[in-house]
Coordinates of C-alpha atoms in Angstrom, one line a residue:
X900 CA -221.6 -161.7 -111.8
X901 CA -218.2 -162.9 -111.1
X902 CA -216.8 -166.5 -111.1
X903 CA -215.5 -168.0 -107.9
X904 CA -211.7 -168.8 -108.1
X905 CA -212.2 -171.8 -105.9
X906 CA -215.4 -173.6 -107.0
X907 CA -216.2 -171.9 -110.4
X908 CA -219.7 -170.8 -109.3
X909 CA -220.9 -167.7 -111.1
X910 CA -222.5 -165.6 -108.3
X911 CA -224.0 -162.1 -108.1
X912 CA -222.8 -161.5 -104.5
X913 CA -219.2 -162.5 -105.0
X914 CA -216.3 -160.6 -103.3
X915 CA -212.6 -160.1 -103.8
X916 CA -209.7 -160.8 -101.5
X917 CA -206.2 -159.6 -102.2
X918 CA -203.5 -161.8 -100.6
X919 CA -199.7 -161.7 -101.3
X920 CA -200.2 -159.2 -104.1
X921 CA -202.8 -161.3 -106.0
X922 CA -206.6 -160.7 -106.2
X923 CA -209.0 -163.6 -105.9
X924 CA -212.8 -163.8 -106.4
X925 CA -215.0 -165.9 -104.1
X926 CA -218.6 -166.7 -103.7
X927 CA -218.4 -167.6 -100.0
X928 CA -215.9 -167.5 -97.0
X929 CA -215.8 -171.3 -97.2
X930 CA -214.3 -171.1 -100.7
X931 CA -211.8 -168.4 -99.6
X932 CA -210.7 -170.5 -96.6
X933 CA -210.3 -173.5 -98.9
X934 CA -208.1 -171.6 -101.4
X935 CA -206.1 -169.3 -99.0
X936 CA -205.9 -170.7 -95.5
X937 CA -202.7 -172.5 -94.6
X938 CA -202.8 -176.0 -93.5
X939 CA -201.4 -177.6 -90.3
X940 CA -198.2 -179.5 -91.1
X941 CA -199.3 -182.3 -88.7
X942 CA -203.0 -182.9 -89.2
X943 CA -203.8 -181.1 -92.4
X944 CA -206.6 -179.0 -91.1
X945 CA -207.2 -175.5 -92.5
X946 CA -205.9 -172.9 -90.1
X947 CA -208.5 -170.1 -90.0
X948 CA -207.4 -168.7 -86.6
X949 CA -203.9 -167.5 -85.5
X950 CA -202.3 -170.9 -85.5
X951 CA -198.6 -171.3 -84.6
X952 CA -195.6 -170.9 -86.8
X953 CA -192.0 -172.3 -86.4
X954 CA -189.4 -171.6 -89.0
X955 CA -192.1 -171.2 -91.8
X956 CA -194.0 -174.3 -90.7
X957 CA -197.7 -173.8 -89.7
X958 CA -199.5 -175.6 -87.0
X959 CA -203.2 -175.4 -85.8
X960 CA -202.2 -175.9 -82.2
X961 CA -199.3 -176.5 -79.8
X962 CA -200.2 -180.3 -79.6
X963 CA -199.6 -180.6 -83.4
X964 CA -196.4 -178.7 -83.3
X965 CA -195.1 -181.0 -80.5
X966 CA -196.1 -184.1 -82.5
X967 CA -193.6 -182.8 -85.2
X968 CA -190.9 -182.2 -82.5
X969 CA -191.4 -178.5 -82.1
X970 CA -190.8 -177.3 -78.6
X971 CA -191.4 -174.0 -76.9
X972 CA -194.6 -172.8 -78.8
X973 CA -197.7 -172.0 -76.9
X974 CA -201.4 -171.7 -77.9
X975 CA -202.8 -168.2 -77.4
X976 CA -205.4 -168.4 -74.8

């Protein structure tokens, strides 16, 4: 069994994810999202879809980007 890098659970069905050259072990997608997904600069939600990026800043949607003064981004629809 392998220990989850997010919650510490020792689980027989754990899996590994490699991101930015580092390997992580998780017991669930929820823990992987909690540890690896970027957060929206405006509202703090974890971005598990495409999100929007402006000059290295991540946003969950165009509305949040606009709230931070970012213009010209569009949600993918």
